[in-house]
Amino acid sequence: HLTSPHLTSPHLTHLTHSLTQWRPGRTEDSDWLCRGSSCPKKRAEFSSGFVFALGDTSAMASFTEAERGHQIVIEGIKDIYRNTVRPIEAATKFDIFHSNMLTDAEFDAAPMVLLVGPYSVGKTSFIKYILGRGFPGERIGPEPTTDRFMAVMYGDQDKTVPGNALTVAPGSPFGGLKYFGNNFLTRFEGSIVNAPVLEKLSLIDTPGVLSGEKQKLNRNYDFDQITRWFAERVDMIILLFDPFKLDISDELSDVIRILKGNEDKIRVVLNKADAVEIQQLMRVYGALMWSLGKVFETPEVVRVYIGSFWEAPPRNPDTAPLLQAEMDDLLDDLRELPRSSAVRKVNELVKRVRLLRAHTYVLHELRDAMPNFMGREKKQRALCEEKEMANTFRSVHRKRNLPPGDFPEIKKFCSIARELDFTDFPRVDGSRLKNGKLVEALERAMSEDIPRLLESLPGLTAPGAAGIMVSNQVAGAVAEPDQVYK
């Protein structure tokens, strides 16, 4: 490339930028989500792909430093979770109340992208667009065709792997799914594909969200809870619609609400936008924004990417430039995932630790509120009332100076707590938490260990501002004591 007479300054800039996607040991020519129809291989004349390119040695050294920092952070947070967080989760029954315990494989896994939406909006076609080819187990049609969760991952040979085998495979990040049982695992499948893009990220295809009773009665597994499990672990959630399915059903609204707490991961896509004229597209876009505003219940407007993610170029020449620009923006977001993977994993661990800290103090408060001898059952029933539980949360908030946003949802917490014995809950200063040493280690991890790990990532903090930025992100702002708990 460097000897080409056609190589101009913009080309050199592109090569230097593309170097950030290069991985030592890979020298073959491949593509990494290149923009629009300018992809060298063009993959059916229009697709997206990988761009790996070599550049100057200074940029190469910078990238190897970034990779080294990434590995330091991943190993560090694995150590923090294994030695500090996990023992507290085990003692406080965190997996019963909130989420399964994490494994090393989940920290080591490539970034994952979850696709959610009604049936036949183009989720499977989106995956084909990203890969530039088909994949084992794909099903595409105007009717509800994808009847299972499918993890599309990298492998040397194309094949499918049944769900039960995938959850117990060495190094699999899906081990936690085995707790959902056989009914789900028979509807879970791995698609192993020899596509270079999957070395950088994995894609999770989901069944289309149905309307009415079919969504729950015809599925003998808990679709909502499984979607929540994936949402907590993936790096991006792509919520797809098309111009002919704008109505957000109650079932889809429930699924979107399950994603609460992961709003930073969500990208809304209006697919098949080339099927309508400009005037219709404006109306469709406005109607979708209005519907989303009611579901997300936030004053901010959700960004909606419009495009046509399949193997052919946009069919409408009037909207093609707009669609291509929007599609490139989404591909830019996908391209950033491998580079920001370590930071995202830290972010997810910090969210989990903050919830665990509040959870631990709440259990301590409930244990202390129980009588020593008589009237335990009556007292526990009273504490499980939502109003009383809100008072408990408020008391913990004031005593421990914890942000209200760190506390779990009261209604769900009460429904689970009713089935447990409060006298079995550990005290913060009890023997199961090593007389308070584990909670002290948890606080130290939040305030010192994790910020120190983030300093290993080049370019994340500016000189003189590192401590401020990192400690603010990890520790969070403390709200006023009289803030109301809903």
PDB file of N, CA and C in Angstrom, residues 43-79:
ATOM      1  N   ARG A  43     -18.377  -7.347  -0.664  1.00  0.00           N
ATOM      2  CA  ARG A  43     -19.274  -8.405  -0.217  1.00  0.00           C
ATOM      3  C   ARG A  43     -20.664  -8.250  -0.792  1.00  0.00           C
ATOM      4  N   ALA A  44     -20.853  -8.796  -1.953  1.00  0.00           N
ATOM      5  CA  ALA A  44     -22.101  -8.693  -2.717  1.00  0.00           C
ATOM      6  C   ALA A  44     -22.352  -7.236  -3.095  1.00  0.00           C
ATOM      7  N   GLU A  45     -21.256  -6.510  -3.399  1.00  0.00           N
ATOM      8  CA  GLU A  45     -21.275  -5.132  -3.855  1.00  0.00           C
ATOM      9  C   GLU A  45     -21.719  -4.128  -2.809  1.00  0.00           C
ATOM     10  N   PHE A  46     -22.203  -4.588  -1.682  1.00  0.00           N
ATOM     11  CA  PHE A  46     -22.568  -3.634  -0.632  1.00  0.00           C
ATOM     12  C   PHE A  46     -22.646  -4.350   0.701  1.00  0.00           C
ATOM     13  N   SER A  47     -21.763  -4.020   1.599  1.00  0.00           N
ATOM     14  CA  SER A  47     -21.812  -4.636   2.920  1.00  0.00           C
ATOM     15  C   SER A  47     -20.866  -3.892   3.825  1.00  0.00           C
ATOM     16  N   SER A  48     -20.652  -4.446   5.010  1.00  0.00           N
ATOM     17  CA  SER A  48     -19.690  -3.871   5.932  1.00  0.00           C
ATOM     18  C   SER A  48     -18.653  -4.910   6.204  1.00  0.00           C
ATOM     19  N   GLY A  49     -17.480  -4.507   6.695  1.00  0.00           N
ATOM     20  CA  GLY A  49     -16.460  -5.502   6.916  1.00  0.00           C
ATOM     21  C   GLY A  49     -15.360  -5.049   7.819  1.00  0.00           C
ATOM     22  N   PHE A  50     -14.261  -5.816   7.835  1.00  0.00           N
ATOM     23  CA  PHE A  50     -13.113  -5.523   8.670  1.00  0.00           C
ATOM     24  C   PHE A  50     -12.110  -4.672   7.916  1.00  0.00           C
ATOM     25  N   VAL A  51     -11.394  -3.825   8.596  1.00  0.00           N
ATOM     26  CA  VAL A  51     -10.223  -3.172   8.019  1.00  0.00           C
ATOM     27  C   VAL A  51      -9.082  -3.318   9.004  1.00  0.00           C
ATOM     28  N   PHE A  52      -8.126  -4.171   8.709  1.00  0.00           N
ATOM     29  CA  PHE A  52      -6.890  -4.243   9.477  1.00  0.00           C
ATOM     30  C   PHE A  52      -5.804  -3.685   8.575  1.00  0.00           C
ATOM     31  N   ALA A  53      -5.000  -2.766   9.044  1.00  0.00           N
ATOM     32  CA  ALA A  53      -3.943  -2.209   8.219  1.00  0.00           C
ATOM     33  C   ALA A  53      -2.736  -1.922   9.079  1.00  0.00           C
ATOM     34  N   LEU A  54      -1.575  -1.957   8.463  1.00  0.00           N
ATOM     35  CA  LEU A  54      -0.346  -1.640   9.174  1.00  0.00           C
ATOM     36  C   LEU A  54      -0.011  -0.180   8.965  1.00  0.00           C
ATOM     37  N   GLY A  55       0.646   0.415   9.940  1.00  0.00           N
ATOM     38  CA  GLY A  55       1.014   1.820   9.825  1.00  0.00           C
ATOM     39  C   GLY A  55       2.374   2.054  10.409  1.00  0.00           C
ATOM     40  N   ASP A  56       2.615   3.272  10.913  1.00  0.00           N
ATOM     41  CA  ASP A  56       3.931   3.598  11.440  1.00  0.00           C
ATOM     42  C   ASP A  56       4.154   2.907  12.783  1.00  0.00           C
ATOM     43  N   THR A  57       5.438   2.776  13.161  1.00  0.00           N
ATOM     44  CA  THR A  57       5.789   2.012  14.350  1.00  0.00           C
ATOM     45  C   THR A  57       5.332   2.683  15.631  1.00  0.00           C
ATOM     46  N   SER A  58       5.228   4.023  15.653  1.00  0.00           N
ATOM     47  CA  SER A  58       4.776   4.702  16.869  1.00  0.00           C
ATOM     48  C   SER A  58       3.329   4.359  17.168  1.00  0.00           C
ATOM     49  N   ALA A  59       2.479   4.327  16.130  1.00  0.00           N
ATOM     50  CA  ALA A  59       1.084   3.951  16.334  1.00  0.00           C
ATOM     51  C   ALA A  59       0.983   2.499  16.757  1.00  0.00           C
ATOM     52  N   MET A  60       1.854   1.642  16.182  1.00  0.00           N
ATOM     53  CA  MET A  60       1.844   0.233  16.550  1.00  0.00           C
ATOM     54  C   MET A  60       2.212   0.059  18.021  1.00  0.00           C
ATOM     55  N   ALA A  61       3.220   0.812  18.481  1.00  0.00           N
ATOM     56  CA  ALA A  61       3.615   0.729  19.886  1.00  0.00           C
ATOM     57  C   ALA A  61       2.497   1.192  20.794  1.00  0.00           C
ATOM     58  N   SER A  62       1.752   2.238  20.344  1.00  0.00           N
ATOM     59  CA  SER A  62       0.640   2.742  21.141  1.00  0.00           C
ATOM     60  C   SER A  62      -0.438   1.688  21.292  1.00  0.00           C
ATOM     61  N   PHE A  63      -0.699   0.945  20.217  1.00  0.00           N
ATOM     62  CA  PHE A  63      -1.757  -0.057  20.298  1.00  0.00           C
ATOM     63  C   PHE A  63      -1.359  -1.235  21.183  1.00  0.00           C
ATOM     64  N   THR A  64      -0.074  -1.661  21.081  1.00  0.00           N
ATOM     65  CA  THR A  64       0.348  -2.760  21.949  1.00  0.00           C
ATOM     66  C   THR A  64       0.283  -2.336  23.410  1.00  0.00           C
ATOM     67  N   GLU A  65       0.549  -1.050  23.683  1.00  0.00           N
ATOM     68  CA  GLU A  65       0.413  -0.548  25.048  1.00  0.00           C
ATOM     69  C   GLU A  65      -1.045  -0.617  25.499  1.00  0.00           C
ATOM     70  N   ALA A  66      -1.969  -0.276  24.582  1.00  0.00           N
ATOM     71  CA  ALA A  66      -3.391  -0.346  24.908  1.00  0.00           C
ATOM     72  C   ALA A  66      -3.811  -1.778  25.190  1.00  0.00           C
ATOM     73  N   GLU A  67      -3.309  -2.721  24.384  1.00  0.00           N
ATOM     74  CA  GLU A  67      -3.646  -4.127  24.622  1.00  0.00           C
ATOM     75  C   GLU A  67      -3.104  -4.610  25.960  1.00  0.00           C
ATOM     76  N   ARG A  68      -1.902  -4.165  26.291  1.00  0.00           N
ATOM     77  CA  ARG A  68      -1.312  -4.554  27.563  1.00  0.00           C
ATOM     78  C   ARG A  68      -2.138  -3.991  28.719  1.00  0.00           C
ATOM     79  N   GLY A  69      -2.554  -2.732  28.593  1.00  0.00           N
ATOM     80  CA  GLY A  69      -3.397  -2.127  29.621  1.00  0.00           C
ATOM     81  C   GLY A  69      -4.729  -2.835  29.752  1.00  0.00           C
ATOM     82  N   HIS A  70      -5.317  -3.231  28.603  1.00  0.00           N
ATOM     83  CA  HIS A  70      -6.583  -3.969  28.605  1.00  0.00           C
ATOM     84  C   HIS A  70      -6.442  -5.257  29.408  1.00  0.00           C
ATOM     85  N   GLN A  71      -5.348  -5.992  29.168  1.00  0.00           N
ATOM     86  CA  GLN A  71      -5.167  -7.267  29.858  1.00  0.00           C
ATOM     87  C   GLN A  71      -4.946  -7.072  31.350  1.00  0.00           C
ATOM     88  N   ILE A  72      -4.222  -6.014  31.720  1.00  0.00           N
ATOM     89  CA  ILE A  72      -3.996  -5.724  33.137  1.00  0.00           C
ATOM     90  C   ILE A  72      -5.325  -5.456  33.833  1.00  0.00           C
ATOM     91  N   VAL A  73      -6.200  -4.678  33.185  1.00  0.00           N
ATOM     92  CA  VAL A  73      -7.494  -4.334  33.777  1.00  0.00           C
ATOM     93  C   VAL A  73      -8.359  -5.581  33.930  1.00  0.00           C
ATOM     94  N   ILE A  74      -8.416  -6.417  32.881  1.00  0.00           N
ATOM     95  CA  ILE A  74      -9.249  -7.622  32.942  1.00  0.00           C
ATOM     96  C   ILE A  74      -8.775  -8.551  34.058  1.00  0.00           C
ATOM     97  N   GLU A  75      -7.481  -8.785  34.138  1.00  0.00           N
ATOM     98  CA  GLU A  75      -6.966  -9.659  35.194  1.00  0.00           C
ATOM     99  C   GLU A  75      -7.217  -9.051  36.565  1.00  0.00           C
ATOM    100  N   GLY A  76      -7.100  -7.726  36.669  1.00  0.00           N
ATOM    101  CA  GLY A  76      -7.310  -7.057  37.950  1.00  0.00           C
ATOM    102  C   GLY A  76      -8.738  -7.178  38.444  1.00  0.00           C
ATOM    103  N   ILE A  77      -9.710  -6.947  37.555  1.00  0.00           N
ATOM    104  CA  ILE A  77     -11.112  -7.020  38.002  1.00  0.00           C
ATOM    105  C   ILE A  77     -11.527  -8.472  38.258  1.00  0.00           C
ATOM    106  N   LYS A  78     -10.921  -9.422  37.558  1.00  0.00           N
ATOM    107  CA  LYS A  78     -11.180 -10.827  37.873  1.00  0.00           C
ATOM    108  C   LYS A  78     -10.703 -11.149  39.286  1.00  0.00           C
ATOM    109  N   ASP A  79      -9.551 -10.632  39.647  1.00  0.00           N
ATOM    110  CA  ASP A  79      -9.008 -10.871  40.984  1.00  0.00           C
ATOM    111  C   ASP A  79      -9.885 -10.214  42.053  1.00  0.00           C
TER     112      ASP A  79
END
